[in-house]
Amino acid sequence: MDDLPGEILSEIFIRLLAKQLAQMRCVSKSWNALLSQPSFIKFHLHRSIHNNDKTILVFMDEVFSFDRKPFTAHSTRSPHLELTKFIKLPINLQKRYYRVIGSINGLICFSDASDVNIWNPSLNAMLNIPPLSILSHCYSDSNICQIRFGFDPKTDDYKVVKFMGVHRQPSSSRSNGYFIQDWQQVVIYSMRKGSWYLITQRIPSCVIRIHSQAAVCVDGHDGHLHWLCYIDEEMKAQTIVAFDLGVETFYEIPLPDSKLHHHGHYWFSVLGVLDGKLCAMSRAKGERCEVWVMEEYRVAESWVKHHVFSQFSGIIPIGFTSHSEFVFYGYPCGLALFDPISAKVKSIGTPTTHVGMIKILEYVDSLVWIAPVKREIMCFNISDHFAKLKRGFNTMVNGLCQAFAFGVHNLMLVKLYQGIEGEALKNSRCGQRDSLTDLGRVKPVSGYIY
């Protein structure tokens, strides 16, 4: 067992769920070292992201409480069916209301009036981030606070971007809602550094209002965050403001010329990601829904019209999933997925709240730790139940080695250990724990490591 090549063990472990792999870290130091390697965690994450059977979490209201079921889980293959008991909700977060911020690589970010929380439901692990003390008094109900969550692939860092706008009343009685008089300084939380810090960059002063965040939370994966903004009180002129998480600067991206002028608030518009590229969806009342894609990032001339959903009347575009399925709201299907390739519509259900309050996240089974862990995890007692666990895996490994020797298909490898997996985990006291923090009895602190 100890002489088994790491490549073979990786082929075995890569097929397990994140929670099971967290339990496997308690078996031995060598397994713990293997499962803690950044390369293995990225390989496991890549496999999870490209799983053909995606699961989406539908928040019918972006403001939610854990006192009652905050979301429903659905497979994209059969979204009309709800997956029950899919995720264990975090404890000690009741009696408070939270707002959905976003989701990156299996980590879900949400906030209340002061704190920001990052939750890995795969490991049932939670990171609470208190506000920056010197600015906490600035974030009041009388001002507008923007919070976004993203990932910088260049530094392998997850960041929370937070800034505030001091609002003012419109200068004309014909204008509706609030407008921003002044944008305040931006603060960023780095999970790698485990701290907040200020930057000198501010959102462009021409922006007087930010459109509500996209309902399908897929932004921020590639190191950039995007906001759809208004630059005039009549809310006819729009622009995209982007933030580079690597160099931490704002810049503007113009929309296609055909979308710069519209008919007031009858215009529904949202940003999204289609095939890894920035896209913009728009529809004027009584008109067809259009999808524009920026083929070359930050090149205004590269906007190309990809889809015109003329077959649907009266729909509200919501966004695209990572598998390029179009999410929309319409009658009579309600909230639905549309696959442009197969031209099939799959209904999710009828929202119980206003469609503008819906948030949709993609669930990704993830090993990304959100708190530092000790390299040597101290398990409770290495005794008979661990001996049984290792014997079970010895049997599994021997069968897998023979399978590799005879070229058995990867799908058959999974069946070789299904029979002994349950018994092995049942005999492990570590298998009774819910999170990595519990497994290692690690005191949670800010930040994370792989």
Coordinates of C-alpha atoms in Angstrom, one line a residue:
M1 CA 0.0 0.0 0.0
D2 CA 2.7 2.5 1.0
D3 CA 4.6 1.6 -2.3
L4 CA 1.6 2.3 -4.5
P5 CA 2.4 5.1 -7.0
G6 CA 0.7 8.4 -6.4
E7 CA -0.7 8.3 -9.9
I8 CA -2.8 5.2 -9.1
L9 CA -4.0 6.6 -5.8
S10 CA -5.0 9.8 -7.6
E11 CA -7.0 7.9 -10.2
I12 CA -8.9 6.3 -7.3
F13 CA -9.4 9.4 -5.2
I14 CA -10.4 11.6 -8.0
R15 CA -13.7 9.8 -8.3
L16 CA -14.7 10.4 -4.6
L17 CA -16.7 13.3 -3.3
A18 CA -15.0 16.1 -1.5
K19 CA -16.5 15.2 1.8
Q20 CA -15.2 11.6 1.4
L21 CA -11.8 12.8 0.5
A22 CA -11.7 15.0 3.6
Q23 CA -12.4 11.8 5.6
M24 CA -9.6 10.0 3.8
R25 CA -7.1 12.5 4.9
C26 CA -7.3 11.0 8.4
V27 CA -6.1 7.6 7.2
S28 CA -2.4 8.3 7.0
K29 CA 0.2 11.1 6.6
S30 CA 0.9 10.1 3.0
W31 CA -2.8 10.2 2.0
N32 CA -3.1 13.6 3.8
A33 CA -0.1 14.9 1.8
L34 CA -1.5 13.6 -1.5
L35 CA -5.0 15.0 -1.0
S36 CA -3.6 18.4 0.2
Q37 CA -1.5 18.9 -3.0
P38 CA -2.7 22.0 -5.0
S39 CA -2.4 20.0 -8.2
F40 CA -4.8 17.3 -6.9
I41 CA -7.3 19.8 -5.6
K42 CA -7.3 21.6 -9.0
F43 CA -7.7 18.3 -10.9
H44 CA -10.6 17.3 -8.7
L45 CA -12.2 20.7 -9.1
H46 CA -11.7 20.6 -12.9
R47 CA -13.5 17.2 -13.0
S48 CA -16.4 18.6 -10.9
I49 CA -16.8 21.7 -13.0
H50 CA -16.9 19.7 -16.2
N51 CA -19.4 17.1 -14.9
N52 CA -22.1 16.8 -17.5
D53 CA -24.9 16.5 -14.9
K54 CA -24.8 19.9 -13.3
T55 CA -26.8 20.9 -10.2
I56 CA -28.2 24.3 -9.7
L57 CA -29.3 26.0 -6.5
V58 CA -32.3 28.3 -7.0
F59 CA -32.8 31.0 -4.5
M60 CA -36.3 32.4 -5.0
D61 CA -35.3 35.5 -3.1
E62 CA -31.8 36.9 -2.9
V63 CA -32.5 37.9 0.7
F64 CA -32.8 34.7 2.7
S65 CA -32.7 33.1 6.1
F66 CA -31.5 29.7 7.2
D67 CA -34.5 29.5 9.5
R68 CA -36.4 28.2 6.5
K69 CA -35.2 26.4 3.3
P70 CA -33.3 29.2 1.5
F71 CA -33.0 27.4 -1.9
T72 CA -34.0 24.4 -3.9
A73 CA -31.6 22.1 -5.7
H74 CA -32.2 20.8 -9.3
S75 CA -30.4 18.7 -11.8
T76 CA -30.0 20.4 -15.2
R77 CA -31.0 17.2 -16.8
S78 CA -34.4 17.1 -15.1
P79 CA -34.8 20.5 -13.5
H80 CA -38.5 20.1 -12.8
L81 CA -37.5 17.6 -10.1
E82 CA -36.2 18.9 -6.8
L83 CA -33.2 17.2 -5.2
T84 CA -34.1 16.7 -1.5
K85 CA -31.6 16.5 1.4
F86 CA -28.9 17.5 -1.1
I87 CA -26.9 19.8 1.2
K88 CA -26.6 20.1 4.9
L89 CA -27.3 23.7 5.8
P90 CA -24.8 25.5 8.1
I91 CA -25.6 25.8 11.8
N92 CA -25.5 28.8 14.1
L93 CA -26.6 31.2 11.3
Q94 CA -30.3 31.3 12.1
K95 CA -32.3 34.4 13.1
R96 CA -30.5 36.5 10.6
Y97 CA -31.1 37.6 7.0
Y98 CA -28.5 37.3 4.3
R99 CA -28.0 38.4 0.7
V100 CA -26.6 36.1 -2.0
I101 CA -23.4 37.6 -3.4
G102 CA -22.0 34.9 -5.8
S103 CA -20.4 31.5 -6.2
I104 CA -17.0 30.6 -7.4
N105 CA -15.5 27.0 -7.7
G106 CA -17.9 25.6 -5.2
L107 CA -17.6 28.4 -2.7
I108 CA -20.8 30.4 -2.0
C109 CA -20.5 34.0 -0.7
F110 CA -23.3 35.8 1.1
S111 CA -23.5 38.7 3.5
D112 CA -25.7 40.3 6.2
A113 CA -25.7 44.0 7.2
S114 CA -22.1 43.8 8.4
D115 CA -20.3 40.5 7.9
V116 CA -19.4 38.6 4.8
N117 CA -19.5 34.8 4.8
I118 CA -17.9 32.2 2.5
W119 CA -19.3 28.7 2.6
N120 CA -18.1 25.5 1.1
P121 CA -21.2 23.2 1.3
S122 CA -19.2 20.2 0.0
L123 CA -17.2 20.3 3.2
N124 CA -19.8 22.0 5.4
A125 CA -17.1 24.6 6.2
M126 CA -17.8 28.3 6.8
L127 CA -15.6 31.4 7.0
N128 CA -16.9 34.5 8.6
I129 CA -15.3 37.8 7.6
P130 CA -16.0 40.7 9.9
P131 CA -16.0 44.2 8.3
L132 CA -12.9 46.4 8.2
S133 CA -13.2 48.2 11.5
I134 CA -12.2 51.6 10.3
L135 CA -14.9 51.7 7.6
S136 CA -17.7 49.7 9.3
H137 CA -19.5 52.8 10.4
C138 CA -19.7 54.1 6.7
Y139 CA -21.9 51.2 5.6
S140 CA -25.3 52.3 6.7
D141 CA -28.8 51.9 5.4
S142 CA -28.7 55.5 4.0
N143 CA -25.9 54.5 1.5
I144 CA -25.7 51.9 -1.3
C145 CA -23.2 49.1 -0.7
Q146 CA -21.9 46.9 -3.5
I147 CA -20.2 43.5 -2.7
R148 CA -18.9 41.1 -5.2
F149 CA -16.9 37.8 -5.1
G150 CA -14.4 36.6 -7.6
F151 CA -11.3 34.5 -8.2
D152 CA -7.9 35.6 -9.5
P153 CA -6.4 32.6 -11.4
K154 CA -3.0 34.3 -11.6
T155 CA -2.5 34.3 -7.9
D156 CA -4.9 31.5 -7.0
D157 CA -6.7 33.9 -4.7
Y158 CA -10.4 34.4 -3.9
K159 CA -11.3 38.0 -3.2
V160 CA -14.3 40.0 -1.9
V161 CA -14.7 43.5 -3.4
K162 CA -16.7 46.0 -1.5
F163 CA -17.5 49.6 -2.0
M164 CA -20.2 52.2 -1.1
G165 CA -22.0 55.0 -2.9
V166 CA -23.5 58.0 -1.3
H167 CA -26.9 58.4 -2.9
R168 CA -28.7 61.6 -3.8
Q169 CA -32.2 62.4 -5.0
P170 CA -32.8 62.7 -8.7
S171 CA -32.5 66.2 -10.1
S172 CA -35.7 65.8 -12.2
S173 CA -39.1 64.8 -11.1
R174 CA -39.3 62.6 -14.2
S175 CA -36.5 60.4 -12.9
N176 CA -37.2 57.4 -10.7
G177 CA -35.2 55.8 -7.9
Y178 CA -31.9 56.8 -6.4
F179 CA -28.7 58.0 -8.0
I180 CA -25.1 58.1 -6.7
Q181 CA -23.5 61.3 -5.8
D182 CA -20.1 60.0 -4.8
W183 CA -18.4 56.6 -4.9
Q184 CA -16.3 55.8 -1.8
Q185 CA -13.0 54.0 -1.5
V186 CA -12.9 50.3 -2.4
V187 CA -11.9 47.7 0.2
I188 CA -10.8 44.1 -0.8
Y189 CA -10.6 41.0 1.3
S190 CA -8.0 38.5 0.1
M191 CA -8.5 34.9 1.3
R192 CA -4.8 34.1 0.8
K193 CA -3.8 37.1 2.9
G194 CA -6.6 36.6 5.4
S195 CA -7.2 40.4 5.7
W196 CA -9.0 43.5 4.3
Y197 CA -7.1 46.3 2.7
L198 CA -7.9 49.6 0.9
I199 CA -7.0 50.5 -2.7
T200 CA -6.9 53.9 -4.3
Q201 CA -9.0 52.9 -7.3
R202 CA -12.6 54.0 -7.4
I203 CA -15.5 53.2 -9.7
P204 CA -15.7 55.7 -12.6
S205 CA -17.4 58.9 -11.6
C206 CA -19.7 58.9 -14.7
V207 CA -21.6 56.0 -13.2
I208 CA -24.7 57.2 -11.3
R209 CA -26.5 53.9 -10.8
I210 CA -25.6 50.2 -11.0
H211 CA -28.1 47.8 -12.5
S212 CA -29.1 44.9 -10.3
Q213 CA -26.6 41.9 -10.3
A214 CA -27.2 39.1 -12.8
A215 CA -29.5 36.4 -11.5
V216 CA -27.2 33.6 -12.7
C217 CA -24.0 34.0 -10.7
V218 CA -21.2 33.0 -13.1
D219 CA -19.2 36.2 -13.1
G220 CA -15.8 36.5 -11.5
H221 CA -14.3 33.1 -12.5
D222 CA -11.6 34.5 -14.9
G223 CA -10.2 37.3 -12.8
H224 CA -12.7 40.0 -13.8
L225 CA -15.9 41.3 -12.2
H226 CA -18.5 43.2 -14.2
W227 CA -21.3 45.7 -13.5
L228 CA -24.0 46.9 -15.9
C229 CA -24.3 50.7 -15.1
Y230 CA -26.3 53.7 -16.0
I231 CA -24.6 57.0 -16.8
D232 CA -27.7 59.3 -17.1
E233 CA -30.7 60.0 -15.0
E234 CA -33.1 59.0 -17.7
M235 CA -31.5 55.5 -17.6
K236 CA -31.1 55.3 -21.3
A237 CA -27.3 55.3 -21.6
Q238 CA -25.5 52.3 -20.3
T239 CA -21.9 51.1 -19.9
I240 CA -20.1 48.1 -18.5
V241 CA -17.7 48.7 -15.6
A242 CA -15.1 45.9 -15.1
F243 CA -12.7 45.3 -12.3
D244 CA -9.4 43.3 -12.8
L245 CA -8.8 41.2 -9.7
G246 CA -5.2 40.8 -10.5
V247 CA -4.0 44.5 -11.0
E248 CA -7.1 45.7 -9.0
T249 CA -8.2 48.5 -11.4
F250 CA -11.5 49.6 -12.9
Y251 CA -12.1 50.2 -16.6
E252 CA -15.1 50.7 -18.9
I253 CA -16.3 48.4 -21.6
P254 CA -18.7 49.9 -24.1
L255 CA -21.9 48.0 -25.1
P256 CA -22.8 47.3 -28.7
D257 CA -24.1 50.4 -30.4
S258 CA -27.5 48.9 -31.1
K259 CA -28.1 48.6 -27.3
L260 CA -27.1 52.1 -26.3
H261 CA -30.6 53.5 -26.7
H262 CA -33.8 52.0 -25.5
H263 CA -37.2 52.8 -24.3
G264 CA -36.8 53.6 -20.6
H265 CA -37.6 51.0 -18.0
Y266 CA -39.3 48.6 -20.5
W267 CA -35.8 47.5 -21.3
F268 CA -34.5 44.3 -19.6
S269 CA -30.8 43.9 -19.8
V270 CA -28.3 41.6 -18.0
L271 CA -24.7 40.6 -18.3
G272 CA -23.5 37.0 -18.3
V273 CA -20.9 34.5 -19.5
L274 CA -21.4 32.3 -22.6
D275 CA -18.7 29.8 -23.6
G276 CA -16.3 31.6 -21.3
K277 CA -16.9 35.0 -22.9
L278 CA -18.6 38.1 -21.7
C279 CA -22.1 38.4 -23.1
A280 CA -25.0 40.9 -22.8
M281 CA -28.7 40.0 -23.0
S282 CA -31.4 42.6 -23.8
R283 CA -35.0 42.8 -24.7
A284 CA -37.3 45.8 -25.2
K285 CA -41.0 45.4 -24.4
G286 CA -42.6 43.6 -27.3
E287 CA -39.4 42.9 -29.0
R288 CA -37.2 39.8 -29.4
C289 CA -34.5 38.8 -27.0
E290 CA -30.9 39.3 -28.3
V291 CA -27.6 37.9 -27.0
W292 CA -24.4 39.6 -27.9
V293 CA -21.0 38.1 -27.2
M294 CA -17.6 39.9 -26.9
E295 CA -15.4 37.6 -28.9
E296 CA -12.2 39.4 -27.9
Y297 CA -12.2 40.8 -24.4
R298 CA -12.1 44.6 -24.0
V299 CA -12.3 45.1 -27.8
A300 CA -15.5 47.0 -28.5
E301 CA -15.5 46.1 -32.2
S302 CA -15.6 42.4 -31.3
W303 CA -19.3 42.4 -30.1
V304 CA -21.2 39.7 -32.2
K305 CA -24.9 38.9 -32.1
H306 CA -25.0 35.1 -31.3
H307 CA -28.6 34.4 -30.5
V308 CA -32.0 35.9 -31.4
F309 CA -34.7 34.1 -29.4
S310 CA -37.5 35.1 -31.6
Q311 CA -39.4 31.9 -30.9
F312 CA -40.2 33.1 -27.4
S313 CA -42.5 36.0 -26.8
G314 CA -42.6 38.0 -23.6
I315 CA -39.7 36.3 -21.9
I316 CA -37.2 37.9 -19.5
P317 CA -33.6 36.8 -20.1
I318 CA -31.8 35.8 -16.9
G319 CA -28.5 34.3 -18.0
F320 CA -26.5 31.3 -19.1
T321 CA -25.3 28.3 -17.2
S322 CA -21.7 27.1 -17.6
H323 CA -23.0 24.5 -20.1
S324 CA -24.4 27.4 -22.2
E325 CA -28.0 26.7 -21.4
F326 CA -30.2 29.8 -21.6
V327 CA -32.1 30.6 -18.4
F328 CA -35.2 32.7 -18.8
Y329 CA -38.6 33.5 -17.3
G330 CA -41.7 33.3 -19.4
Y331 CA -45.3 32.1 -19.7
P332 CA -46.5 29.4 -19.2
C333 CA -43.3 27.5 -18.4
G334 CA -42.2 29.9 -15.6
L335 CA -38.5 29.7 -14.8
A336 CA -36.9 27.5 -17.5
L337 CA -33.7 26.3 -19.2
F338 CA -33.3 26.3 -23.0
D339 CA -30.6 24.3 -24.8
P340 CA -29.8 26.1 -28.1
I341 CA -28.3 22.9 -29.6
S342 CA -31.2 20.5 -28.9
A343 CA -33.8 23.4 -29.0
K344 CA -35.5 21.9 -25.9
V345 CA -37.1 23.8 -23.1
K346 CA -36.9 22.4 -19.6
S347 CA -39.1 24.0 -16.9
I348 CA -37.7 24.6 -13.4
G349 CA -40.9 25.9 -11.9
T350 CA -42.9 29.0 -11.2
P351 CA -41.2 31.5 -8.9
T352 CA -43.1 32.5 -5.8
T353 CA -41.4 35.9 -5.7
H354 CA -40.7 38.6 -8.3
V355 CA -38.4 37.3 -11.0
G356 CA -35.9 40.1 -10.3
M357 CA -35.2 38.7 -6.8
I358 CA -34.1 35.2 -8.1
K359 CA -30.5 34.1 -7.8
I360 CA -29.2 30.9 -9.4
L361 CA -25.9 29.3 -8.4
E362 CA -24.2 26.2 -9.8
Y363 CA -23.2 23.7 -7.2
V364 CA -19.7 22.4 -7.6
D365 CA -18.2 19.6 -5.5
S366 CA -15.1 21.3 -4.2
L367 CA -12.0 20.6 -2.0
V368 CA -11.0 24.2 -1.8
W369 CA -10.4 24.9 1.8
I370 CA -11.6 28.2 3.3
A371 CA -9.5 28.1 6.5
P372 CA -5.9 27.1 7.2
V373 CA -5.5 23.5 8.3
K374 CA -2.6 21.9 10.0
R375 CA -0.4 19.8 7.8
E376 CA -0.5 16.9 10.2
I377 CA -4.1 16.2 11.1
M378 CA -4.5 14.5 14.5
C379 CA -7.1 11.9 14.4
F380 CA -8.8 10.5 17.5
N381 CA -7.2 7.0 17.8
I382 CA -5.4 4.8 15.3
S383 CA -7.0 1.6 16.3
D384 CA -9.0 -1.4 14.9
H385 CA -11.4 0.7 12.9
F386 CA -8.4 2.3 11.0
A387 CA -6.9 -1.1 10.4
K388 CA -10.2 -2.2 8.8
L389 CA -10.3 1.0 6.8
K390 CA -6.8 0.4 5.4
R391 CA -7.5 -3.3 4.7
G392 CA -10.6 -2.3 2.8
F393 CA -8.6 0.1 0.6
N394 CA -5.8 -2.4 0.1
T395 CA -8.4 -4.7 -1.4
M396 CA -9.8 -1.9 -3.5
V397 CA -6.3 -0.8 -4.7
N398 CA -5.4 -4.4 -5.7
G399 CA -8.5 -4.7 -7.8
L400 CA -7.9 -1.3 -9.4
C401 CA -4.3 -2.2 -10.2
Q402 CA -5.5 -5.3 -12.0
A403 CA -8.2 -3.3 -13.8
F404 CA -5.5 -0.8 -15.0
A405 CA -3.4 -3.7 -16.2
F406 CA -6.2 -5.1 -18.3
G407 CA -7.3 -1.8 -19.6
V408 CA -10.7 -1.7 -17.9
H409 CA -12.7 1.4 -18.8
N410 CA -12.7 4.1 -16.1
L411 CA -16.4 3.8 -15.4
M412 CA -15.8 0.2 -14.4
L413 CA -13.2 1.3 -11.9
V414 CA -15.8 3.0 -9.8
K415 CA -17.8 -0.2 -9.3
L416 CA -14.8 -2.0 -7.9
Y417 CA -14.7 0.0 -4.7
Q418 CA -18.4 0.8 -4.2
G419 CA -19.0 -2.4 -2.3
I420 CA -16.3 -1.8 0.3
E421 CA -16.5 2.0 0.4
G422 CA -19.5 2.2 2.7
E423 CA -18.2 -0.4 5.2
A424 CA -14.7 1.3 5.3
L425 CA -16.1 4.7 5.9
K426 CA -18.6 3.4 8.5
N427 CA -15.7 1.9 10.5
S428 CA -13.9 5.2 10.5
R429 CA -14.6 7.6 13.4
C430 CA -13.4 10.4 11.2
G431 CA -16.2 9.5 8.8
Q432 CA -18.7 10.7 11.4
R433 CA -17.4 14.2 11.2
D434 CA -19.0 16.8 9.0
S435 CA -16.2 19.3 8.2
L436 CA -12.5 19.5 7.8
T437 CA -12.3 21.7 10.8
D438 CA -14.0 19.0 12.9
L439 CA -11.7 16.4 11.5
G440 CA -8.5 18.0 12.5
R441 CA -9.9 19.9 15.5
V442 CA -8.4 23.0 13.8
K443 CA -9.1 26.4 15.2
P444 CA -10.7 28.5 12.4
V445 CA -8.7 31.5 11.4
S446 CA -9.0 34.0 8.5
G447 CA -7.7 32.9 5.1
Y448 CA -7.2 29.5 3.5
I449 CA -4.6 27.1 2.1
Y450 CA -4.9 24.2 -0.3

